[in-house]
PDB file of C-alpha atoms in Angstrom:
ATOM      1  CA  PRO A   1      47.314  -1.461  13.981  1.00 74.00           C
ATOM      2  CA  SER A   2      44.168   0.281  15.166  1.00 88.00           C
ATOM      3  CA  GLY A   3      42.421  -1.246  18.172  1.00 93.00           C
ATOM      4  CA  THR A   4      45.494  -3.001  19.545  1.00 95.00           C
ATOM      5  CA  LEU A   5      46.791  -2.292  23.035  1.00 96.00           C
ATOM      6  CA  ARG A   6      49.704   0.119  23.237  1.00 95.00           C
ATOM      7  CA  TRP A   7      50.257  -0.175  26.998  1.00 97.00           C
ATOM      8  CA  GLN A   8      48.413  -0.392  30.276  1.00 97.00           C
ATOM      9  CA  TYR A   9      49.254   0.967  33.716  1.00 97.00           C
ATOM     10  CA  THR A  10      47.884  -0.397  36.982  1.00 97.00           C
ATOM     11  CA  THR A  11      47.016   1.935  39.855  1.00 98.00           C
ATOM     12  CA  GLY A  12      46.145   0.841  43.369  1.00 97.00           C
ATOM     13  CA  ASP A  13      42.358   1.102  42.987  1.00 97.00           C
ATOM     14  CA  SER A  14      39.539   1.968  40.595  1.00 97.00           C
ATOM     15  CA  VAL A  15      40.087   4.717  38.026  1.00 97.00           C
ATOM     16  CA  LEU A  16      37.011   6.952  37.667  1.00 96.00           C
ATOM     17  CA  SER A  17      39.010  10.045  36.707  1.00 96.00           C
ATOM     18  CA  SER A  18      39.484  10.918  33.033  1.00 95.00           C
ATOM     19  CA  PRO A  19      43.065  11.603  31.906  1.00 95.00           C
ATOM     20  CA  ALA A  20      44.532  14.963  30.950  1.00 95.00           C
ATOM     21  CA  ILE A  21      47.315  15.233  28.370  1.00 95.00           C
ATOM     22  CA  GLY A  22      50.168  17.709  28.702  1.00 94.00           C
ATOM     23  CA  ALA A  23      51.759  19.532  25.776  1.00 92.00           C
ATOM     24  CA  SER A  24      54.759  17.171  25.923  1.00 92.00           C
ATOM     25  CA  GLY A  25      52.543  14.074  25.908  1.00 94.00           C
ATOM     26  CA  VAL A  26      52.583  13.339  29.656  1.00 96.00           C
ATOM     27  CA  VAL A  27      49.320  11.728  30.799  1.00 97.00           C
ATOM     28  CA  TYR A  28      47.874  12.682  34.191  1.00 97.00           C
ATOM     29  CA  ILE A  29      45.215  10.542  35.879  1.00 97.00           C
ATOM     30  CA  GLY A  30      43.592  10.329  39.298  1.00 98.00           C
ATOM     31  CA  SER A  31      42.691   7.104  41.085  1.00 98.00           C
ATOM     32  CA  ASP A  32      40.732   5.879  44.074  1.00 98.00           C
ATOM     33  CA  ASP A  33      44.136   4.863  45.460  1.00 98.00           C
ATOM     34  CA  LYS A  34      44.281   8.563  46.567  1.00 98.00           C
ATOM     35  CA  LYS A  35      47.035   9.418  44.095  1.00 98.00           C
ATOM     36  CA  ILE A  36      47.597  11.535  41.010  1.00 98.00           C
ATOM     37  CA  HIS A  37      49.741   9.572  38.563  1.00 98.00           C
ATOM     38  CA  ALA A  38      51.916  11.115  35.830  1.00 98.00           C
ATOM     39  CA  LEU A  39      52.813   8.728  33.013  1.00 98.00           C
ATOM     40  CA  ASN A  40      54.943   8.770  29.908  1.00 97.00           C
ATOM     41  CA  GLY A  41      52.339   8.816  27.156  1.00 95.00           C
ATOM     42  CA  ALA A  42      54.465   6.780  24.761  1.00 95.00           C
ATOM     43  CA  THR A  43      55.445   3.973  27.117  1.00 96.00           C
ATOM     44  CA  GLY A  44      53.094   4.133  30.120  1.00 97.00           C
ATOM     45  CA  ALA A  45      56.063   4.368  32.490  1.00 97.00           C
ATOM     46  CA  LYS A  46      55.412   6.203  35.753  1.00 98.00           C
ATOM     47  CA  LEU A  47      57.101   9.590  35.973  1.00 98.00           C
ATOM     48  CA  TRP A  48      55.799  10.496  39.422  1.00 98.00           C
ATOM     49  CA  GLU A  49      52.838  10.100  41.755  1.00 98.00           C
ATOM     50  CA  TYR A  50      51.385  12.384  44.426  1.00 98.00           C
ATOM     51  CA  LEU A  51      49.498  10.982  47.421  1.00 98.00           C
ATOM     52  CA  THR A  52      46.476  12.787  48.871  1.00 98.00           C
ATOM     53  CA  ALA A  53      44.314  11.641  51.782  1.00 98.00           C
ATOM     54  CA  GLY A  54      41.261  10.681  49.737  1.00 98.00           C
ATOM     55  CA  ALA A  55      40.107   9.071  46.509  1.00 98.00           C
ATOM     56  CA  ILE A  56      40.539  11.161  43.355  1.00 98.00           C
ATOM     57  CA  SER A  57      37.553  10.754  41.046  1.00 97.00           C
ATOM     58  CA  ALA A  58      37.836  14.225  39.514  1.00 97.00           C
ATOM     59  CA  SER A  59      39.770  14.700  36.287  1.00 96.00           C
ATOM     60  CA  PRO A  60      42.905  16.862  36.259  1.00 97.00           C
ATOM     61  CA  ALA A  61      43.107  20.216  34.483  1.00 97.00           C
ATOM     62  CA  LEU A  62      46.387  21.762  33.363  1.00 96.00           C
ATOM     63  CA  ALA A  63      47.515  25.384  33.504  1.00 95.00           C
ATOM     64  CA  ALA A  64      49.567  27.073  30.801  1.00 94.00           C
ATOM     65  CA  ASP A  65      52.712  26.567  32.918  1.00 95.00           C
ATOM     66  CA  GLY A  66      51.985  22.839  33.285  1.00 95.00           C
ATOM     67  CA  THR A  67      50.581  22.967  36.820  1.00 97.00           C
ATOM     68  CA  VAL A  68      48.161  20.108  37.494  1.00 98.00           C
ATOM     69  CA  TYR A  69      44.912  21.084  39.249  1.00 98.00           C
ATOM     70  CA  VAL A  70      42.672  18.457  40.825  1.00 98.00           C
ATOM     71  CA  GLY A  71      40.335  17.963  43.761  1.00 98.00           C
ATOM     72  CA  SER A  72      40.253  15.028  46.163  1.00 98.00           C
ATOM     73  CA  SER A  73      37.613  13.478  48.377  1.00 98.00           C
ATOM     74  CA  ASP A  74      39.833  14.498  51.320  1.00 98.00           C
ATOM     75  CA  GLY A  75      38.341  17.999  50.977  1.00 98.00           C
ATOM     76  CA  TYR A  76      41.406  19.667  49.461  1.00 98.00           C
ATOM     77  CA  PHE A  77      41.968  21.117  46.016  1.00 98.00           C
ATOM     78  CA  TYR A  78      45.567  20.602  44.850  1.00 98.00           C
ATOM     79  CA  ALA A  79      47.987  22.452  42.587  1.00 98.00           C
ATOM     80  CA  ILE A  80      50.915  20.165  41.687  1.00 98.00           C
ATOM     81  CA  ASN A  81      54.024  20.787  39.598  1.00 98.00           C
ATOM     82  CA  GLY A  82      53.414  18.837  36.389  1.00 97.00           C
ATOM     83  CA  THR A  83      57.105  18.086  35.859  1.00 97.00           C
ATOM     84  CA  THR A  84      58.273  17.111  39.348  1.00 97.00           C
ATOM     85  CA  GLY A  85      55.095  16.155  41.193  1.00 98.00           C
ATOM     86  CA  ALA A  86      55.882  18.631  43.976  1.00 98.00           C
ATOM     87  CA  LEU A  87      52.999  20.389  45.738  1.00 98.00           C
ATOM     88  CA  HIS A  88      52.587  24.084  44.904  1.00 98.00           C
ATOM     89  CA  TRP A  89      49.629  24.622  47.238  1.00 98.00           C
ATOM     90  CA  ARG A  90      46.359  23.125  48.407  1.00 98.00           C
ATOM     91  CA  TYR A  91      43.057  24.751  49.363  1.00 98.00           C
ATOM     92  CA  ASN A  92      40.713  23.299  51.973  1.00 98.00           C
ATOM     93  CA  VAL A  93      37.002  23.379  51.114  1.00 97.00           C
ATOM     94  CA  GLY A  94      36.129  20.964  53.927  1.00 96.00           C
ATOM     95  CA  SER A  95      34.054  18.563  51.820  1.00 97.00           C
ATOM     96  CA  GLU A  96      34.571  16.034  49.044  1.00 98.00           C
ATOM     97  CA  ILE A  97      35.506  17.274  45.571  1.00 98.00           C
ATOM     98  CA  TYR A  98      34.322  15.207  42.612  1.00 97.00           C
ATOM     99  CA  SER A  99      33.975  18.123  40.210  1.00 97.00           C
ATOM    100  CA  SER A 100      36.695  18.517  37.573  1.00 97.00           C
ATOM    101  CA  ALA A 101      38.133  22.027  37.369  1.00 97.00           C
ATOM    102  CA  ALA A 102      38.261  24.478  34.456  1.00 96.00           C
ATOM    103  CA  VAL A 103      41.003  27.089  33.982  1.00 96.00           C
ATOM    104  CA  ARG A 104      40.228  30.589  32.648  1.00 94.00           C
ATOM    105  CA  THR A 105      42.463  32.822  30.547  1.00 92.00           C
ATOM    106  CA  ASP A 106      43.243  34.951  33.621  1.00 93.00           C
ATOM    107  CA  GLY A 107      44.496  31.855  35.487  1.00 94.00           C
ATOM    108  CA  THR A 108      41.415  31.478  37.682  1.00 95.00           C
ATOM    109  CA  ILE A 109      40.472  27.881  38.520  1.00 97.00           C
ATOM    110  CA  VAL A 110      36.753  27.051  38.818  1.00 97.00           C
ATOM    111  CA  PHE A 111      35.329  23.875  40.366  1.00 98.00           C
ATOM    112  CA  GLY A 112      32.452  22.587  42.478  1.00 98.00           C
ATOM    113  CA  ALA A 113      32.372  20.767  45.800  1.00 98.00           C
ATOM    114  CA  SER A 114      30.010  18.635  47.843  1.00 98.00           C
ATOM    115  CA  ASP A 115      29.356  21.521  50.254  1.00 97.00           C
ATOM    116  CA  GLY A 116      27.137  23.012  47.546  1.00 97.00           C
ATOM    117  CA  TYR A 117      29.496  25.788  46.474  1.00 98.00           C
ATOM    118  CA  LEU A 118      31.036  26.660  43.124  1.00 98.00           C
ATOM    119  CA  TYR A 119      34.554  27.935  43.849  1.00 98.00           C
ATOM    120  CA  ALA A 120      36.892  30.265  41.975  1.00 97.00           C
ATOM    121  CA  LEU A 121      40.538  30.315  43.097  1.00 98.00           C
ATOM    122  CA  THR A 122      43.471  32.373  41.875  1.00 97.00           C
ATOM    123  CA  ALA A 123      46.526  30.676  40.379  1.00 96.00           C
ATOM    124  CA  ASN A 124      48.163  31.187  43.806  1.00 97.00           C
ATOM    125  CA  GLY A 125      45.418  29.309  45.646  1.00 97.00           C
ATOM    126  CA  ALA A 126      43.513  32.262  47.111  1.00 98.00           C
ATOM    127  CA  LEU A 127      39.716  32.353  47.129  1.00 97.00           C
ATOM    128  CA  GLN A 128      38.258  34.818  44.614  1.00 96.00           C
ATOM    129  CA  TRP A 129      34.608  34.010  45.209  1.00 96.00           C
ATOM    130  CA  ARG A 130      32.207  31.165  45.845  1.00 97.00           C
ATOM    131  CA  LEU A 131      28.549  30.717  44.914  1.00 97.00           C
ATOM    132  CA  LEU A 132      26.153  28.615  46.979  1.00 97.00           C
ATOM    133  CA  THR A 133      23.719  26.259  45.233  1.00 97.00           C
ATOM    134  CA  GLY A 134      21.024  24.139  46.824  1.00 96.00           C
ATOM    135  CA  ASP A 135      22.980  20.881  47.054  1.00 97.00           C
ATOM    136  CA  TYR A 136      26.182  19.078  46.033  1.00 97.00           C
ATOM    137  CA  VAL A 137      28.121  20.436  43.044  1.00 97.00           C
ATOM    138  CA  ASP A 138      29.717  17.287  41.647  1.00 96.00           C
ATOM    139  CA  SER A 139      29.165  18.525  38.081  1.00 95.00           C
ATOM    140  CA  SER A 140      32.190  19.871  36.206  1.00 96.00           C
ATOM    141  CA  PRO A 141      31.915  23.527  35.144  1.00 96.00           C
ATOM    142  CA  VAL A 142      32.089  24.664  31.522  1.00 95.00           C
ATOM    143  CA  ILE A 143      33.308  28.155  30.604  1.00 94.00           C
ATOM    144  CA  ALA A 144      31.852  29.787  27.496  1.00 93.00           C
ATOM    145  CA  ALA A 145      33.603  32.176  25.106  1.00 91.00           C
ATOM    146  CA  ASP A 146      31.933  35.141  26.834  1.00 92.00           C
ATOM    147  CA  GLY A 147      33.212  33.987  30.236  1.00 92.00           C
ATOM    148  CA  VAL A 148      29.888  32.697  31.568  1.00 94.00           C
ATOM    149  CA  ILE A 149      30.313  29.595  33.747  1.00 95.00           C
ATOM    150  CA  TYR A 150      27.762  26.780  33.488  1.00 96.00           C
ATOM    151  CA  VAL A 151      27.500  24.099  36.167  1.00 97.00           C
ATOM    152  CA  GLY A 152      24.914  21.675  37.494  1.00 97.00           C
ATOM    153  CA  SER A 153      23.939  20.795  41.062  1.00 97.00           C
ATOM    154  CA  THR A 154      22.125  17.856  42.613  1.00 97.00           C
ATOM    155  CA  ASP A 155      19.424  20.398  43.547  1.00 97.00           C
ATOM    156  CA  LYS A 156      18.106  19.687  39.998  1.00 97.00           C
ATOM    157  CA  ARG A 157      19.254  23.057  38.640  1.00 97.00           C
ATOM    158  CA  LEU A 158      21.727  24.226  36.002  1.00 97.00           C
ATOM    159  CA  TYR A 159      23.439  27.486  36.946  1.00 97.00           C
ATOM    160  CA  ALA A 160      24.822  30.194  34.638  1.00 96.00           C
ATOM    161  CA  VAL A 161      27.281  32.378  36.530  1.00 96.00           C
ATOM    162  CA  TYR A 162      28.970  35.601  35.435  1.00 93.00           C
ATOM    163  CA  GLY A 163      32.733  35.136  35.278  1.00 86.00           C
ATOM    164  CA  ASN A 164      34.232  38.614  34.530  1.00 84.00           C
ATOM    165  CA  SER A 165      34.266  37.899  30.758  1.00 81.00           C
ATOM    166  CA  ALA A 166      37.367  35.676  30.957  1.00 86.00           C
ATOM    167  CA  PRO A 167      36.828  32.593  28.740  1.00 89.00           C
ATOM    168  CA  ILE A 168      38.444  29.179  29.063  1.00 90.00           C
ATOM    169  CA  ALA A 169      42.226  29.269  28.754  1.00 90.00           C
ATOM    170  CA  SER A 170      43.537  28.886  25.214  1.00 85.00           C
ATOM    171  CA  THR A 171      47.198  28.729  26.265  1.00 83.00           C
ATOM    172  CA  SER A 172      46.769  25.586  28.347  1.00 89.00           C
ATOM    173  CA  SER A 173      47.290  22.142  26.838  1.00 89.00           C
ATOM    174  CA  TRP A 174      44.310  20.743  28.783  1.00 92.00           C
ATOM    175  CA  PRO A 175      42.376  23.497  30.590  1.00 91.00           C
ATOM    176  CA  MET A 176      39.334  21.470  31.589  1.00 90.00           C
ATOM    177  CA  PHE A 177      37.625  18.082  31.600  1.00 89.00           C
ATOM    178  CA  ARG A 178      38.026  16.538  28.096  1.00 86.00           C
ATOM    179  CA  PHE A 179      39.875  19.665  26.955  1.00 89.00           C
ATOM    180  CA  ASN A 180      37.216  22.076  25.713  1.00 86.00           C
ATOM    181  CA  PRO A 181      33.597  23.183  26.298  1.00 86.00           C
ATOM    182  CA  SER A 182      32.415  20.603  23.745  1.00 84.00           C
ATOM    183  CA  HIS A 183      34.298  17.844  25.636  1.00 82.00           C
ATOM    184  CA  GLN A 184      35.817  16.608  22.382  1.00 85.00           C
ATOM    185  CA  GLY A 185      39.301  15.946  23.705  1.00 85.00           C
ATOM    186  CA  LYS A 186      40.637  17.858  20.710  1.00 69.00           C
ATOM    187  CA  THR A 187      40.863  21.342  19.266  1.00 47.00           C
ATOM    188  CA  ILE A 188      39.726  22.403  15.814  1.00 41.00           C
ATOM    189  CA  SER A 189      41.800  24.872  13.831  1.00 40.00           C
ATOM    190  CA  ALA A 190      39.822  27.686  12.228  1.00 35.00           C
ATOM    191  CA  ASN A 191      41.690  27.139   8.959  1.00 37.00           C
ATOM    192  CA  ALA A 192      41.498  23.364   8.877  1.00 34.00           C
ATOM    193  CA  ALA A 193      38.806  21.198   7.362  1.00 37.00           C
ATOM    194  CA  ALA A 194      39.435  18.350   9.794  1.00 35.00           C
ATOM    195  CA  PRO A 195      39.956  18.332  13.588  1.00 35.00           C
ATOM    196  CA  THR A 196      43.477  18.329  14.937  1.00 36.00           C
ATOM    197  CA  ILE A 197      44.556  16.515  18.096  1.00 36.00           C
ATOM    198  CA  ILE A 198      45.702  18.972  20.752  1.00 37.00           C
ATOM    199  CA  ALA A 199      48.763  16.989  21.845  1.00 40.00           C
ATOM    200  CA  GLN A 200      50.756  14.295  20.129  1.00 38.00           C
ATOM    201  CA  LEU A 201      52.398  11.740  22.364  1.00 37.00           C
ATOM    202  CA  THR A 202      56.179  11.916  22.324  1.00 36.00           C
ATOM    203  CA  THR A 203      58.814   9.572  23.713  1.00 35.00           C
ATOM    204  CA  GLN A 204      60.353  10.754  26.970  1.00 38.00           C
ATOM    205  CA  THR A 205      63.210   9.502  29.065  1.00 37.00           C
ATOM    206  CA  VAL A 206      62.094   8.088  32.394  1.00 39.00           C
ATOM    207  CA  THR A 207      64.577   8.474  35.238  1.00 35.00           C
TER     208      THR A 207
END
């Protein structure tokens, strides 16, 4: 019945990260135990974990191919295979990352860092550009339908940044923090009167 516990999973430290849900129902979550955890959404069983060198307070974002993107307080931004937990690549910004990334339709990943920059990386982990603000960028960027990127900084300013007209990815199961620019955790069909959940949890075999 509603409001009853389905399962719980214990990490090694506090969980400040918000979960991301894959198309197959896998749940991805960061923890201050320095790990990204991948869990079976139906049972809560651990599928894999990936250890970084710092706490992970940022929330994961998922690419269309299932790659998990997340930053760590160790100063690296990680791209991890969502099925196996293997590292694809990592990018060193040299300062803590608390900002949760957003993924554009062209595969570009956008996130902030404590060095004051807003970063845009290619799907292969190469730097496209970076924009300097006046202080830490711990805010999580939002990408509008016209491709404009909005992000806040601890310099007391909200920034609107041109982003080559590429909007947030529509082919990804979870392209940004809480799924969409409205942070609803769900997508609304244009032909439906009621909202539809983006991913339904399905039973998976844990090996």
